[in-house]
mmCIF file of C-alpha atoms in Angstrom:
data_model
loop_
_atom_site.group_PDB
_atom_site.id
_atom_site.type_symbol
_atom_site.label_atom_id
_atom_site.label_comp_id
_atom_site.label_asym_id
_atom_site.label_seq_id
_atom_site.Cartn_x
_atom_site.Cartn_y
_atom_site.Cartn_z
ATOM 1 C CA UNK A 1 -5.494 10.700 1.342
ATOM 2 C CA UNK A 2 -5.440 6.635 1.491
ATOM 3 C CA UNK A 3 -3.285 4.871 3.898
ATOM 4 C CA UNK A 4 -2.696 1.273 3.375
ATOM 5 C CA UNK A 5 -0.691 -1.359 5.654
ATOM 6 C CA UNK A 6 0.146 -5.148 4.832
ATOM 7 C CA UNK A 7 0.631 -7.845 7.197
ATOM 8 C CA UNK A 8 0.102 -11.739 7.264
ATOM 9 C CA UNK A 9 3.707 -11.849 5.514
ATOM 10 C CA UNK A 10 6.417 -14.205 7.229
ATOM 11 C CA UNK A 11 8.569 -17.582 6.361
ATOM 12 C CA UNK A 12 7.197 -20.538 5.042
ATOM 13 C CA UNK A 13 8.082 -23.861 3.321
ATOM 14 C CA UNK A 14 7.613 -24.562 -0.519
ATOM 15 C CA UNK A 15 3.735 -25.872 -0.920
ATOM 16 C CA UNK A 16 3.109 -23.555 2.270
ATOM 17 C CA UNK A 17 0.262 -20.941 2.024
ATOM 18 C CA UNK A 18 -0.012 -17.426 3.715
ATOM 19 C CA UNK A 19 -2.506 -14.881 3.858
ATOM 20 C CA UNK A 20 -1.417 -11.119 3.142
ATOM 21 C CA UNK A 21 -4.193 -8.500 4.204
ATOM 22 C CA UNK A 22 -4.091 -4.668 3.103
ATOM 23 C CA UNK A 23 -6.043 -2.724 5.595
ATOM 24 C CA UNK A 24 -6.720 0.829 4.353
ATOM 25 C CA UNK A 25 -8.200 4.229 5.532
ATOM 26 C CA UNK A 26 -9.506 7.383 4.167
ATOM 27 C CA UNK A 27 -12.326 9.538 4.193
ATOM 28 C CA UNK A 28 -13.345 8.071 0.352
ATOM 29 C CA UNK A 29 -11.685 4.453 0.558
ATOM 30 C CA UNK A 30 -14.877 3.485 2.324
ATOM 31 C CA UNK A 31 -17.070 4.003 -0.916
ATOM 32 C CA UNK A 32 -15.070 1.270 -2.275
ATOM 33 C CA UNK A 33 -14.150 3.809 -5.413
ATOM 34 C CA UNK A 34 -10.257 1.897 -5.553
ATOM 35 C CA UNK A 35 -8.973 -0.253 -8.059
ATOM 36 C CA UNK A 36 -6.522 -2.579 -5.025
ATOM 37 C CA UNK A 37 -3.558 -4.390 -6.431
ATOM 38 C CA UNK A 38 -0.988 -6.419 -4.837
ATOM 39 C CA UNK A 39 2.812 -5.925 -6.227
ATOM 40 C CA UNK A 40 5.957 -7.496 -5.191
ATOM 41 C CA UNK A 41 9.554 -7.413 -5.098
ATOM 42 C CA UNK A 42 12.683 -9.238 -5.045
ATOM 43 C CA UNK A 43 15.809 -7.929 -3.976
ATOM 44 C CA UNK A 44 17.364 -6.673 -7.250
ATOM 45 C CA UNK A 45 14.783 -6.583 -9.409
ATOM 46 C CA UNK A 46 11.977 -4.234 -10.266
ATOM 47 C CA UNK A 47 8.557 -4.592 -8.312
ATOM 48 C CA UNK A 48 6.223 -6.824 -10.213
ATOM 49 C CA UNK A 49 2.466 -7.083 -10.624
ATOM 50 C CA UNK A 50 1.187 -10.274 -9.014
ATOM 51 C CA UNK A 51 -2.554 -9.613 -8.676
ATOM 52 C CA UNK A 52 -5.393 -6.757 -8.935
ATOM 53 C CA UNK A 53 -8.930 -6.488 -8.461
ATOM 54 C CA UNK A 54 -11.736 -4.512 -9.530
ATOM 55 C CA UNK A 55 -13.911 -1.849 -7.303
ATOM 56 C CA UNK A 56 -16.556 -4.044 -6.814
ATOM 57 C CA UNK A 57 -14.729 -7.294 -6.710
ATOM 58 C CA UNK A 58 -16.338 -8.622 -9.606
ATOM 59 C CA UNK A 59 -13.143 -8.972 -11.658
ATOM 60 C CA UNK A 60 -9.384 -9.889 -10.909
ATOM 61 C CA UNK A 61 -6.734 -9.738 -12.844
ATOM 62 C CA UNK A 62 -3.198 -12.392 -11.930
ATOM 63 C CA UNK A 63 0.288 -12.179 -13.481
ATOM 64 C CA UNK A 64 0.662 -16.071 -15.002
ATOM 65 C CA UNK A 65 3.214 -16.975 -12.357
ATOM 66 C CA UNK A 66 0.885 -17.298 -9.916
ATOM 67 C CA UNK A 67 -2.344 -17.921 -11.583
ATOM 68 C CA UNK A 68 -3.996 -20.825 -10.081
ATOM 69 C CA UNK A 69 -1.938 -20.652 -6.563
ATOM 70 C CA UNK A 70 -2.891 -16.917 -5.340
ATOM 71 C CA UNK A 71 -6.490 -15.785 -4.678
ATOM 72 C CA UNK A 72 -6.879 -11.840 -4.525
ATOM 73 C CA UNK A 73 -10.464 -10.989 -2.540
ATOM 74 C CA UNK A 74 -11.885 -7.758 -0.678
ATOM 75 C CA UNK A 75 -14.152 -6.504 1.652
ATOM 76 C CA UNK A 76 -15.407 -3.003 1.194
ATOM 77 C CA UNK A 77 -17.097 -3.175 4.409
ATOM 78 C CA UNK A 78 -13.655 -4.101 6.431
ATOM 79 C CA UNK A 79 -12.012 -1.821 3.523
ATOM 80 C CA UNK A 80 -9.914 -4.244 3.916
ATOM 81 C CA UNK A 81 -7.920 -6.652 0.213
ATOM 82 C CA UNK A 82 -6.663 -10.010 0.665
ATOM 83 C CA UNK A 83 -4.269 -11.816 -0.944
ATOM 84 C CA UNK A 84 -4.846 -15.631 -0.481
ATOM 85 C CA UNK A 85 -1.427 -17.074 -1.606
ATOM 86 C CA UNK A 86 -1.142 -21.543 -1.671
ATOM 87 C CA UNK A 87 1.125 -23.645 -3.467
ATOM 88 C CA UNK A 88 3.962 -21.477 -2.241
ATOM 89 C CA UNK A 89 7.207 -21.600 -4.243
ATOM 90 C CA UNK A 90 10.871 -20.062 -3.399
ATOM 91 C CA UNK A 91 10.382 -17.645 -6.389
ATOM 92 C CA UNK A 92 7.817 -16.165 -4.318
ATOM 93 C CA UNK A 93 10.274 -14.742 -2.169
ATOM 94 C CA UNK A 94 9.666 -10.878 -2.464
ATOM 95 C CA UNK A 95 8.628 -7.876 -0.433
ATOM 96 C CA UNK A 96 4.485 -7.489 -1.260
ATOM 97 C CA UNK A 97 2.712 -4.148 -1.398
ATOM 98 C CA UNK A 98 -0.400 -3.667 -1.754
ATOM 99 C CA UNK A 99 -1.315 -0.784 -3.611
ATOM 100 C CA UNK A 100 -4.964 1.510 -4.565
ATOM 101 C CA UNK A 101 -5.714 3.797 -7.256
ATOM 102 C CA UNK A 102 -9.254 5.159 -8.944
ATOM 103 C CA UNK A 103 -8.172 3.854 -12.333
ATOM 104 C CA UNK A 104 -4.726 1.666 -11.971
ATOM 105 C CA UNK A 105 -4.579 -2.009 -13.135
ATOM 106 C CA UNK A 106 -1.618 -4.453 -13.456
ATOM 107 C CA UNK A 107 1.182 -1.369 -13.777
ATOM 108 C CA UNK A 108 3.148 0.329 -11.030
ATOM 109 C CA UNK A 109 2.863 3.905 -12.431
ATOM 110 C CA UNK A 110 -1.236 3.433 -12.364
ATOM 111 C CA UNK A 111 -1.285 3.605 -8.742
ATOM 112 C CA UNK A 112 -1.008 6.464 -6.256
ATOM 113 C CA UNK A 113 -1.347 4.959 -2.582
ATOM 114 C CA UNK A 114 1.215 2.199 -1.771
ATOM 115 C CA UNK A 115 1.498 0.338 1.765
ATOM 116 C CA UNK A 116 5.030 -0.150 3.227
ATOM 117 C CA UNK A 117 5.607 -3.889 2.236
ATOM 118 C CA UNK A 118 5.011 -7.129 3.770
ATOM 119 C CA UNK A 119 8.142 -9.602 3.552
ATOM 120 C CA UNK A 120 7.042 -13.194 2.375
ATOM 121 C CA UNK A 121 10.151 -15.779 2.196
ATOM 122 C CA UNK A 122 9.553 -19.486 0.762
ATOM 123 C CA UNK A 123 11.734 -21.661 1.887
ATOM 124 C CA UNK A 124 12.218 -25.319 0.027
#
């Protein structure tokens, strides 16, 4: 079993940046064997794939909303994903989950192991 919890959400103005982390635990998370991917999700709408990132960290993968502004990252010796977010706009308002999987990519149905949610609000 994987257990995964955001923080680093909060408020911040437009053309603000914020930091979410994914810490996660599990007897096999530590071999680095998980596909991470950060979602998100705005009140009334389905949950969205903003970023993902390969085992290694050798490839990422961004939805084109945010390509250029948000950085995903990880550190398989912290087990820990990152999601570097700058050039914050109010349609970046959304609850953010981070999310693991052996195999998933940019869908929600390709992932098992999903944290609770971080709440990120952009003010302009």
């Amino acid at each position: 079993q994987v257990q995964l919890v955001e923080s680093g959400g909060g408020l911040v103005q437009a053309g603000g940046s914020l930091r979410l982390s994914c810490a996660a635990s599990g007897r096999t998370f530590s071999s680095g064997i998980y596909v991470m991917g950060w979602f998100r999700q705005a009140p009334g709408k389905d949950r969205e794939f903003v970023a993902a990132i390969t085992r290694g960290g050798t490839r990422a993968n961004y939805t084109d909303a945010v390509l250029g502004r948000f950085t995903i990252s990880r550190d398989n010796a912290k087990i820990t994903v990152y999601l570097q977010m700058n050039s914050l706009k109010p349609e970046d308002t959304a609850v953010y989950y981070c999310a693991a999987d052996s195999t998933g990519w940019n869908f929600p149905h390709e992932y098992s192991y999903w944290g609770q949610g971080t709440q990120v609000t952009v003010s302009s």
